[in-house]
Short mmCIF file of C-alpha atoms and ligand atoms in Angstrom, two decimals:
data_model
loop_
_atom_site.label_atom_id
_atom_site.label_comp_id
_atom_site.label_asym_id
_atom_site.label_seq_id
_atom_site.Cartn_x
_atom_site.Cartn_y
_atom_site.Cartn_z
CA MET A 130 3.65 55.51 7.55
CA SER A 131 0.56 55.15 9.62
CA GLU A 132 -2.50 53.62 8.06
CA VAL A 133 -4.31 56.20 5.93
CA SER A 134 -7.76 57.19 7.08
CA LEU A 135 -10.37 59.26 5.29
CA ASN A 136 -12.97 58.33 7.88
CA THR A 137 -16.30 60.14 7.28
CA ARG A 138 -14.87 62.22 4.41
CA ARG A 139 -17.27 62.55 1.48
CA ILE A 140 -16.19 62.19 -2.11
CA LEU A 141 -18.35 62.87 -5.13
CA LEU A 142 -16.84 60.91 -8.00
CA ILE A 143 -17.74 61.87 -11.55
CA VAL A 144 -16.92 59.08 -13.97
CA GLY A 145 -16.44 60.26 -17.54
CA GLY A 146 -16.44 58.21 -20.72
CA GLY A 147 -13.13 56.57 -21.47
CA ILE A 148 -11.45 53.23 -21.38
CA ALA A 149 -9.81 54.35 -18.11
CA ALA A 150 -13.23 54.34 -16.41
CA TYR A 151 -12.41 50.90 -15.05
CA LYS A 152 -9.78 52.59 -12.85
CA ALA A 153 -12.58 54.55 -11.18
CA LEU A 154 -13.85 51.29 -9.71
CA GLU A 155 -10.51 50.56 -8.05
CA LEU A 156 -10.42 54.17 -6.81
CA VAL A 157 -13.82 53.71 -5.14
CA ARG A 158 -12.51 50.57 -3.46
CA LEU A 159 -9.46 52.41 -2.08
CA LEU A 160 -11.59 55.30 -0.85
CA ARG A 161 -14.11 53.04 0.87
CA LYS A 162 -11.35 50.99 2.46
CA ALA A 163 -9.98 54.21 3.96
CA GLY A 164 -13.42 54.96 5.43
CA ALA A 165 -14.58 57.60 2.95
CA GLU A 166 -18.18 57.82 1.79
CA VAL A 167 -18.43 57.91 -2.00
CA ARG A 168 -21.29 58.86 -4.30
CA ALA A 169 -20.94 58.57 -8.03
CA VAL A 170 -22.16 60.50 -11.03
CA LEU A 171 -21.88 58.52 -14.24
CA THR A 172 -21.94 60.34 -17.58
CA ASP A 173 -23.55 58.78 -20.64
CA GLY A 174 -20.04 58.18 -21.99
CA GLY A 175 -18.92 56.67 -18.71
CA ALA A 176 -21.85 54.26 -18.82
CA GLN A 177 -20.42 52.83 -22.05
CA PHE A 178 -17.44 51.56 -20.06
CA VAL A 179 -18.64 50.76 -16.53
CA THR A 180 -22.13 49.82 -15.44
CA PRO A 181 -24.19 51.79 -12.93
CA LEU A 182 -24.58 48.50 -11.09
CA SER A 183 -20.86 48.06 -10.40
CA LEU A 184 -20.54 51.65 -9.19
CA ALA A 185 -23.64 51.32 -7.02
CA ALA A 186 -22.38 48.07 -5.52
CA LEU A 187 -18.95 49.53 -4.75
CA THR A 188 -20.16 52.89 -3.41
CA GLY A 189 -23.15 51.44 -1.58
CA HIS A 190 -25.37 54.22 -3.01
CA PRO A 191 -27.55 54.64 -6.07
CA VAL A 192 -25.63 56.09 -9.00
CA HIS A 193 -26.67 59.51 -10.32
CA GLN A 194 -26.95 59.67 -14.09
CA ALA A 195 -29.61 62.07 -15.30
CA LEU A 196 -29.92 65.80 -14.75
CA PHE A 197 -33.68 65.79 -14.97
CA SER A 198 -34.55 62.69 -13.01
CA PRO A 199 -37.58 62.96 -10.72
CA ASP A 200 -36.15 60.20 -8.55
CA ASP A 201 -32.73 61.76 -8.11
CA GLU A 202 -34.06 65.27 -7.64
CA THR A 203 -36.32 64.19 -4.80
CA THR A 204 -33.71 62.06 -3.00
CA MET A 205 -30.59 64.13 -3.62
CA GLY A 206 -30.76 66.74 -6.35
CA HIS A 207 -27.75 67.96 -8.29
CA ILE A 208 -27.26 71.08 -6.18
CA GLU A 209 -27.43 69.12 -2.94
CA LEU A 210 -25.12 66.48 -4.36
CA SER A 211 -22.55 69.10 -5.30
CA ARG A 212 -22.64 70.53 -1.75
CA TRP A 213 -22.76 67.20 0.07
CA ALA A 214 -19.20 66.39 -0.94
CA ASP A 215 -15.99 67.46 0.79
CA LEU A 216 -14.25 67.06 -2.56
CA VAL A 217 -15.38 66.47 -6.15
CA VAL A 218 -13.21 64.11 -8.18
CA VAL A 219 -13.50 63.65 -11.94
CA ALA A 220 -11.90 60.36 -13.01
CA PRO A 221 -11.47 59.84 -15.86
CA ALA A 222 -11.77 63.47 -16.96
CA THR A 223 -12.30 63.43 -20.73
CA ALA A 224 -11.46 66.26 -23.13
CA GLY A 225 -15.19 66.93 -23.30
CA LEU A 226 -15.70 67.23 -19.53
CA ILE A 227 -12.60 69.43 -19.23
CA ALA A 228 -13.87 71.69 -22.03
CA LYS A 229 -17.29 72.02 -20.42
CA ALA A 230 -15.87 72.82 -17.00
CA ALA A 231 -13.38 75.33 -18.43
CA ASN A 232 -16.11 77.17 -20.32
CA GLY A 233 -18.99 77.01 -17.89
CA LEU A 234 -21.12 74.73 -20.02
CA ALA A 235 -23.84 72.90 -18.11
CA ASP A 236 -25.80 70.50 -20.26
CA ASP A 237 -25.75 67.31 -18.23
CA LEU A 238 -25.55 66.20 -14.59
CA ALA A 239 -21.74 66.05 -14.47
CA SER A 240 -21.09 69.49 -15.93
CA THR A 241 -23.92 71.08 -13.94
CA THR A 242 -22.57 69.61 -10.72
CA LEU A 243 -19.10 70.95 -11.51
CA LEU A 244 -20.52 74.47 -11.87
CA ALA A 245 -22.78 74.22 -8.83
CA THR A 246 -20.26 72.89 -6.34
CA ASP A 247 -18.71 75.01 -3.63
CA LYS A 248 -15.93 72.47 -3.04
CA ARG A 249 -12.56 71.85 -4.60
CA VAL A 250 -12.41 69.78 -7.74
CA LEU A 251 -9.70 67.25 -8.64
CA MET A 252 -9.49 65.96 -12.20
CA ALA A 253 -7.63 62.91 -13.48
CA PRO A 254 -7.48 63.48 -17.25
CA ALA A 255 -7.44 60.52 -19.62
CA MET A 256 -7.39 60.77 -23.40
CA ASN A 257 -5.37 60.03 -26.50
CA VAL A 258 -1.94 61.70 -26.51
CA ARG A 259 -2.74 63.89 -29.56
CA MET A 260 -5.92 65.07 -27.90
CA TRP A 261 -4.10 65.87 -24.66
CA GLN A 262 -1.43 67.80 -26.51
CA HIS A 263 -3.92 69.75 -28.62
CA PRO A 264 -3.68 73.49 -27.88
CA ALA A 265 -7.44 73.63 -27.28
CA VAL A 266 -7.23 71.02 -24.49
CA GLN A 267 -4.08 72.61 -23.04
CA ALA A 268 -5.79 76.03 -23.06
CA ASN A 269 -8.79 74.57 -21.22
CA VAL A 270 -6.55 72.88 -18.66
CA ALA A 271 -4.65 76.14 -18.07
CA ARG A 272 -7.92 78.00 -17.70
CA LEU A 273 -9.24 75.50 -15.11
CA GLY A 274 -6.04 75.76 -13.07
CA GLY A 275 -6.17 79.55 -13.18
CA PHE A 276 -9.63 80.07 -11.67
CA ASP A 277 -9.48 81.86 -8.32
CA GLY A 278 -9.44 80.13 -4.94
CA LEU A 279 -11.89 77.29 -4.55
CA HIS A 280 -12.75 77.32 -8.24
CA GLY A 281 -9.19 76.40 -9.27
CA VAL A 282 -9.17 72.80 -10.42
CA ALA A 283 -6.35 70.50 -9.28
CA LEU A 284 -4.99 67.88 -11.66
CA VAL A 285 -3.44 64.48 -11.10
CA GLY A 286 -1.71 62.97 -14.12
CA PRO A 287 -2.01 62.20 -16.92
CA ASP A 288 0.81 59.67 -17.00
CA ASP A 289 3.11 58.83 -19.86
CA GLY A 290 2.80 55.42 -21.37
CA GLU A 291 1.27 53.17 -23.94
CA MET A 292 -2.35 53.99 -24.62
CA ALA A 293 -5.27 51.70 -25.29
CA CYS A 294 -5.18 52.97 -28.91
CA GLY A 295 -1.56 51.80 -29.31
CA GLU A 296 0.01 55.27 -29.32
CA PHE A 297 2.58 56.34 -26.72
CA GLY A 298 2.88 59.50 -24.63
CA PRO A 299 1.05 61.53 -21.96
CA GLY A 300 -2.66 60.84 -21.70
CA ARG A 301 -3.03 57.74 -19.56
CA MET A 302 -5.14 58.30 -16.47
CA ALA A 303 -3.08 58.40 -13.25
CA GLU A 304 -3.15 55.13 -11.34
CA PRO A 305 -5.89 54.85 -8.66
CA ALA A 306 -3.26 54.95 -5.87
CA ALA A 307 -1.92 58.27 -7.20
CA VAL A 308 -5.45 59.73 -7.46
CA PHE A 309 -6.10 58.52 -3.90
CA ALA A 310 -2.93 60.24 -2.65
CA ALA A 311 -3.93 63.49 -4.37
CA ILE A 312 -7.39 63.28 -2.77
CA ARG A 313 -5.84 62.83 0.63
CA THR A 314 -3.59 65.86 0.20
CA LEU A 315 -6.45 68.08 -0.98
CA LEU A 316 -8.67 66.96 1.91
CA ALA A 317 -5.90 67.69 4.42
CA ASP A 318 -5.64 71.22 2.97
CA ALA A 319 -9.42 71.62 2.98
CA GLY A 320 -9.62 70.48 6.61
CA GLY A 321 -7.21 73.23 7.50
CA ARG A 322 -4.29 73.12 9.86
CA PRO A 323 -5.88 74.22 13.13
CA LEU A 324 -2.80 73.22 15.14
CA ALA A 325 -0.42 75.32 13.04
CA GLY A 326 1.98 77.20 15.33
CA ARG A 327 1.61 74.64 18.15
CA ARG A 328 4.41 72.37 19.22
CA ALA A 329 3.82 68.78 20.24
CA VAL A 330 6.00 66.10 21.76
CA VAL A 331 4.98 62.47 21.44
CA THR A 332 6.69 59.41 22.92
CA ALA A 333 6.17 56.02 21.31
CA GLY A 334 7.33 52.43 21.33
CA PRO A 335 9.06 50.45 24.07
CA THR A 336 12.25 51.32 25.91
CA PHE A 337 15.18 48.93 25.99
CA GLU A 338 17.09 48.68 29.27
CA PRO A 339 20.46 46.95 28.87
CA ILE A 340 21.64 44.15 31.14
CA ASP A 341 24.99 43.82 29.41
CA PRO A 342 26.20 44.74 25.88
CA VAL A 343 24.08 42.00 24.28
CA ARG A 344 21.01 41.61 26.49
CA GLY A 345 18.28 43.81 27.78
CA LEU A 346 14.79 44.24 29.21
CA THR A 347 12.08 45.48 26.92
CA ASN A 348 8.37 45.04 26.18
CA ARG A 349 6.01 44.31 23.32
CA SER A 350 4.91 47.84 22.38
CA SER A 351 4.91 48.22 18.57
CA GLY A 352 4.81 52.03 18.59
CA LYS A 353 1.94 52.02 16.06
CA GLN A 354 -0.48 54.03 18.20
CA GLY A 355 2.08 56.71 19.10
CA TYR A 356 3.26 57.00 15.49
CA ALA A 357 -0.34 57.39 14.30
CA ILE A 358 -0.87 60.17 16.85
CA ALA A 359 2.32 61.95 15.72
CA ALA A 360 1.14 61.66 12.09
CA ALA A 361 -2.35 63.00 12.88
CA LEU A 362 -0.95 65.94 14.87
CA ALA A 363 1.40 66.84 12.01
CA GLU A 364 -1.43 66.56 9.46
CA ARG A 365 -3.39 69.12 11.47
CA GLY A 366 -0.44 71.49 11.38
CA ALA A 367 1.41 70.90 14.66
CA GLU A 368 5.21 70.90 14.76
CA VAL A 369 5.83 67.40 16.11
CA THR A 370 8.86 65.85 17.81
CA LEU A 371 8.41 62.08 18.05
CA ILE A 372 10.65 60.46 20.64
CA SER A 373 10.77 56.82 19.74
CA GLY A 374 12.10 53.70 21.35
CA PRO A 375 13.31 50.89 19.07
CA VAL A 376 10.56 50.05 16.55
CA GLY A 377 10.50 49.15 12.87
CA LEU A 378 8.28 52.00 11.65
CA ASP A 379 8.96 54.81 9.19
CA ALA A 380 8.76 58.35 10.58
CA PRO A 381 5.45 59.93 9.50
CA ASP A 382 5.67 62.76 6.96
CA GLY A 383 6.69 66.09 8.46
CA VAL A 384 7.54 64.65 11.87
CA HIS A 385 10.93 65.12 13.53
CA ARG A 386 11.94 61.79 15.03
CA VAL A 387 14.48 61.32 17.81
CA TRP A 388 15.62 57.74 18.47
CA VAL A 389 16.21 56.66 22.06
CA GLU A 390 16.73 53.33 23.79
CA THR A 391 16.40 53.71 27.53
CA ALA A 392 13.87 55.47 29.74
CA VAL A 393 16.59 57.85 30.95
CA GLU A 394 17.44 58.78 27.34
CA MET A 395 13.72 59.22 26.62
CA LYS A 396 13.36 61.62 29.54
CA VAL A 397 16.38 63.67 28.39
CA ALA A 398 14.94 63.83 24.85
CA VAL A 399 11.49 64.89 26.10
CA ASP A 400 13.03 67.66 28.21
CA ALA A 401 15.06 68.82 25.20
CA ALA A 402 11.89 69.00 23.07
CA LEU A 403 10.26 71.51 25.46
CA PRO A 404 8.65 73.97 25.42
CA ALA A 405 5.62 72.33 23.85
CA ASP A 406 1.88 73.01 23.94
CA ILE A 407 0.87 69.37 23.67
CA ALA A 408 2.50 66.25 25.12
CA VAL A 409 1.23 62.75 24.36
CA MET A 410 3.13 60.08 26.26
CA SER A 411 2.23 56.85 24.54
CA ALA A 412 5.54 55.03 25.04
CA ALA A 413 5.56 51.85 27.09
CA VAL A 414 8.37 52.97 29.35
CA ALA A 415 10.10 50.23 31.34
CA ASP A 416 9.41 50.83 35.01
CA TRP A 417 12.82 49.53 36.03
CA ARG A 418 16.35 49.40 34.73
CA VAL A 419 19.24 47.18 35.74
CA ASP A 420 21.44 48.58 38.46
CA GLY A 421 25.07 48.32 37.35
CA VAL A 422 24.93 47.31 33.68
CA ALA A 423 27.79 44.84 33.01
CA SER A 424 30.45 46.26 30.71
CA GLY A 425 31.14 42.85 29.16
CA LYS A 426 28.84 39.98 28.24
CA ILE A 427 27.81 38.13 31.39
CA LYS A 428 29.07 34.53 31.06
CA LYS A 429 27.36 31.43 32.36
CA ALA A 430 28.98 30.56 35.67
CA PRO A 431 28.95 27.38 37.77
CA GLY A 432 27.25 29.27 40.58
CA GLY A 433 24.02 29.53 38.52
CA PRO A 434 22.29 32.50 36.89
CA PRO A 435 23.20 36.01 38.01
CA SER A 436 20.64 37.96 39.96
CA LEU A 437 19.66 41.30 38.52
CA ALA A 438 19.21 44.25 40.81
CA LEU A 439 16.62 46.65 39.44
CA ILE A 440 16.17 50.33 40.15
CA GLU A 441 13.22 52.49 39.31
CA ASN A 442 13.22 54.58 36.15
CA PRO A 443 12.14 58.22 36.21
CA ASP A 444 8.42 58.66 35.52
CA ILE A 445 8.52 60.86 32.44
CA LEU A 446 4.79 61.57 32.38
CA ALA A 447 4.63 62.52 36.07
CA GLY A 448 7.70 64.76 35.71
CA LEU A 449 6.21 66.52 32.71
CA SER A 450 2.86 67.01 34.43
CA ALA A 451 4.32 68.65 37.53
CA PRO A 452 3.49 72.36 37.74
CA GLY A 453 6.24 74.57 36.38
CA PRO A 454 7.05 77.08 33.66
CA LYS A 455 7.78 74.34 31.12
CA ARG A 456 4.66 72.27 31.71
CA PRO A 457 2.85 71.79 28.36
CA ALA A 458 -0.69 73.22 28.33
CA LEU A 459 -2.13 69.79 27.60
CA VAL A 460 -0.46 66.62 28.90
CA ILE A 461 -1.94 63.29 27.83
CA GLY A 462 -0.91 59.89 29.17
CA PHE A 463 -1.87 56.31 28.47
CA ALA A 464 -2.98 53.66 30.89
CA ALA A 465 -2.50 50.14 29.63
CA GLU A 466 -4.64 47.94 31.85
CA THR A 467 -5.78 44.35 31.82
CA ARG A 468 -8.58 44.90 34.35
CA ASP A 469 -10.53 47.61 36.22
CA LEU A 470 -9.81 50.06 33.43
CA GLU A 471 -11.82 52.98 34.77
CA GLU A 472 -10.60 52.70 38.36
CA ASN A 473 -6.96 52.30 37.37
CA ALA A 474 -7.04 54.99 34.70
CA ARG A 475 -8.75 57.54 36.96
CA ALA A 476 -6.20 56.75 39.70
CA LYS A 477 -3.37 57.28 37.20
CA LEU A 478 -4.88 60.61 36.15
CA SER A 479 -4.56 61.95 39.68
CA ARG A 480 -1.30 60.19 40.56
CA LYS A 481 0.53 61.43 37.48
CA GLY A 482 -1.06 64.89 37.40
CA CYS A 483 -1.71 64.82 33.65
CA ASP A 484 -4.82 66.32 32.02
CA TRP A 485 -6.17 63.39 30.03
CA ILE A 486 -5.61 59.65 30.14
CA ILE A 487 -6.30 57.29 27.31
CA GLY A 488 -7.30 54.05 28.92
CA ASN A 489 -6.21 51.17 26.84
CA ASP A 490 -7.75 47.76 27.35
CA VAL A 491 -4.82 45.44 26.66
CA SER A 492 -6.57 42.28 27.84
CA ASP A 493 -7.13 41.28 24.21
CA ASP A 494 -4.87 41.42 21.21
CA VAL A 495 -3.61 45.04 21.17
CA PHE A 496 0.16 44.77 21.00
CA GLY A 497 1.22 45.05 17.38
CA ALA A 498 -2.41 45.03 16.20
CA ASP A 499 -3.82 47.65 13.86
CA SER A 500 -6.90 48.40 15.93
CA ASN A 501 -7.45 49.52 19.46
CA SER A 502 -10.32 50.04 21.89
CA VAL A 503 -9.83 52.97 24.22
CA THR A 504 -11.65 55.22 26.66
CA LEU A 505 -10.81 58.87 27.13
CA PHE A 506 -10.72 60.00 30.76
CA ARG A 507 -10.71 63.71 31.56
CA ARG A 508 -11.06 65.45 34.88
CA GLY A 509 -14.63 66.48 35.65
CA VAL A 510 -15.92 65.03 32.37
CA ALA A 511 -17.73 61.73 31.86
CA ASP A 512 -15.73 58.87 30.35
CA GLU A 513 -15.83 58.69 26.57
CA ILE A 514 -15.79 55.11 25.39
CA TRP A 515 -14.67 54.91 21.77
CA PRO A 516 -15.68 51.93 19.66
CA ARG A 517 -12.91 49.57 18.61
CA GLN A 518 -11.32 51.25 15.59
CA SER A 519 -8.05 51.39 13.72
CA LYS A 520 -5.12 52.99 15.54
CA ALA A 521 -5.15 55.65 12.80
CA ASP A 522 -8.77 56.48 13.66
CA VAL A 523 -8.04 56.52 17.41
CA ALA A 524 -5.32 59.06 16.57
CA LEU A 525 -7.65 61.20 14.43
CA THR A 526 -10.39 61.16 17.07
CA LEU A 527 -7.89 62.14 19.77
CA VAL A 528 -6.49 64.94 17.61
CA ASP A 529 -10.04 66.22 16.99
CA ARG A 530 -10.46 66.46 20.78
CA ILE A 531 -7.12 68.26 21.02
CA VAL A 532 -8.20 70.73 18.31
CA ASP A 533 -11.48 71.35 20.21
CA HIS A 534 -9.52 71.87 23.42
CA PHE A 535 -7.42 74.65 21.89
CA ALA A 536 -10.28 76.16 19.85
N1 LIG B 1444 5.16 56.52 31.78
C1 LIG B 1444 6.24 57.37 31.77
N2 LIG B 1444 7.38 57.05 32.42
C2 LIG B 1444 7.47 55.89 33.10
C3 LIG B 1444 6.36 54.99 33.13
C4 LIG B 1444 5.22 55.35 32.46
O1 LIG B 1444 6.15 58.42 31.14
N3 LIG B 1444 8.60 55.59 33.72
C5 LIG B 1444 3.92 56.93 31.11
C6 LIG B 1444 3.51 56.10 29.92
O2 LIG B 1444 4.06 56.62 28.73
C7 LIG B 1444 2.01 56.20 29.96
C8 LIG B 1444 1.70 56.37 31.43
O3 LIG B 1444 2.91 56.80 32.02
O4 LIG B 1444 1.56 57.37 29.32
C9 LIG B 1444 1.20 55.16 32.14
O5 LIG B 1444 2.03 54.07 31.89
P1 LIG B 1444 1.75 52.69 32.62
O6 LIG B 1444 2.86 51.77 32.31
O7 LIG B 1444 0.35 52.26 32.31
O8 LIG B 1444 1.75 53.17 34.11
P2 LIG B 1444 2.72 52.91 35.29
O9 LIG B 1444 3.02 54.22 35.89
O10 LIG B 1444 3.86 52.09 34.87
O11 LIG B 1444 1.74 52.15 36.26
P3 LIG B 1444 1.51 50.58 36.48
O12 LIG B 1444 2.63 49.85 35.82
O13 LIG B 1444 1.48 50.45 37.94
O14 LIG B 1444 0.17 50.30 35.86
#
């Protein structure tokens, strides 16, 4: 899987009163690490278990605690707070908070925010097993899930297990990683799937050109950037075929992967994946292959090393970009350069006939790394230099541009 990014997404976290409140701290850490901005509301009960100071330090923002606080209401009042978020998360969600939300009770900051928000709400319940199984709690949970549209509350957990009170059964708050995964899924839904109905073909990784049955020519591409792009396209709803050279990466969720080894196989696979609306050719295709691959292992001979005759591989990107009925509406190539990035990338844009080029500065440590610094070159548009960022964020930024292009 590509690295998960929630870059610039906003989470309002309501921390209820329960021993599981400590898990909220780990959740904040996971969210921040993924690039999300987090603001926290701490209930009076929650403040018995975690301090406002730890939440403030981890979120990097003051913690909101009181409904009628002159300070809070002038900086960010409860209505604004409830609208600021992309998603509201209640973790831990106590029986009391669930009951208030299910019945429209608004007597503190947390419950008022839950009524005032126009965003989806995710709750991670945590309570004693008897409490969780009580018909009153179950009725409230059913009621929350049944509200129409946006008002329907999503749940994650509770898990089965031993409880702090020594009893056993459902009631433990879901682990922070599970809450994080649920947040990610809800945000993907909320962000919509603007590329639904569009087909995309992405190439990634190196090619491997055999010399004989045991040797070959290849390069140091890890495939990470191409895989991240395939993942981001699929997350925004595109139907993605990922044509991959030999790499050690898992196929991203919802992506159809086709394994290839050589440039010729890659070209055949790309042609077979057409028609497509979007093509992103991120593979590091070997420019040459060996003419006359030996059928048996080449042995050391007294005459010295063999000489390899090379012939040129087909240029997949140039072939795809040539005018014709099967040309994808948007063809994007990469230019891996160690110097004169702009000049070389712009020259590649015209030579290959593609629409956009992502100029990749490979003079520093890019191969196999998790971050990348790139510039987007488009015809008739000024260069867009993106700051060095994770390959997942490069992919998301690129896919945002693709969404804009088709909008
Ligand atoms: N590419 C391709 N088929 C090839 C060679 C390259 O589809 N046989 C694609 C790559 O996937 C990339 C773009 O072309 O999107 C540019 O690759 P690069 O290796 O930078 O360009 P080359 O054409 O090989 O130019 P040079 O080696 O001279 O820089």
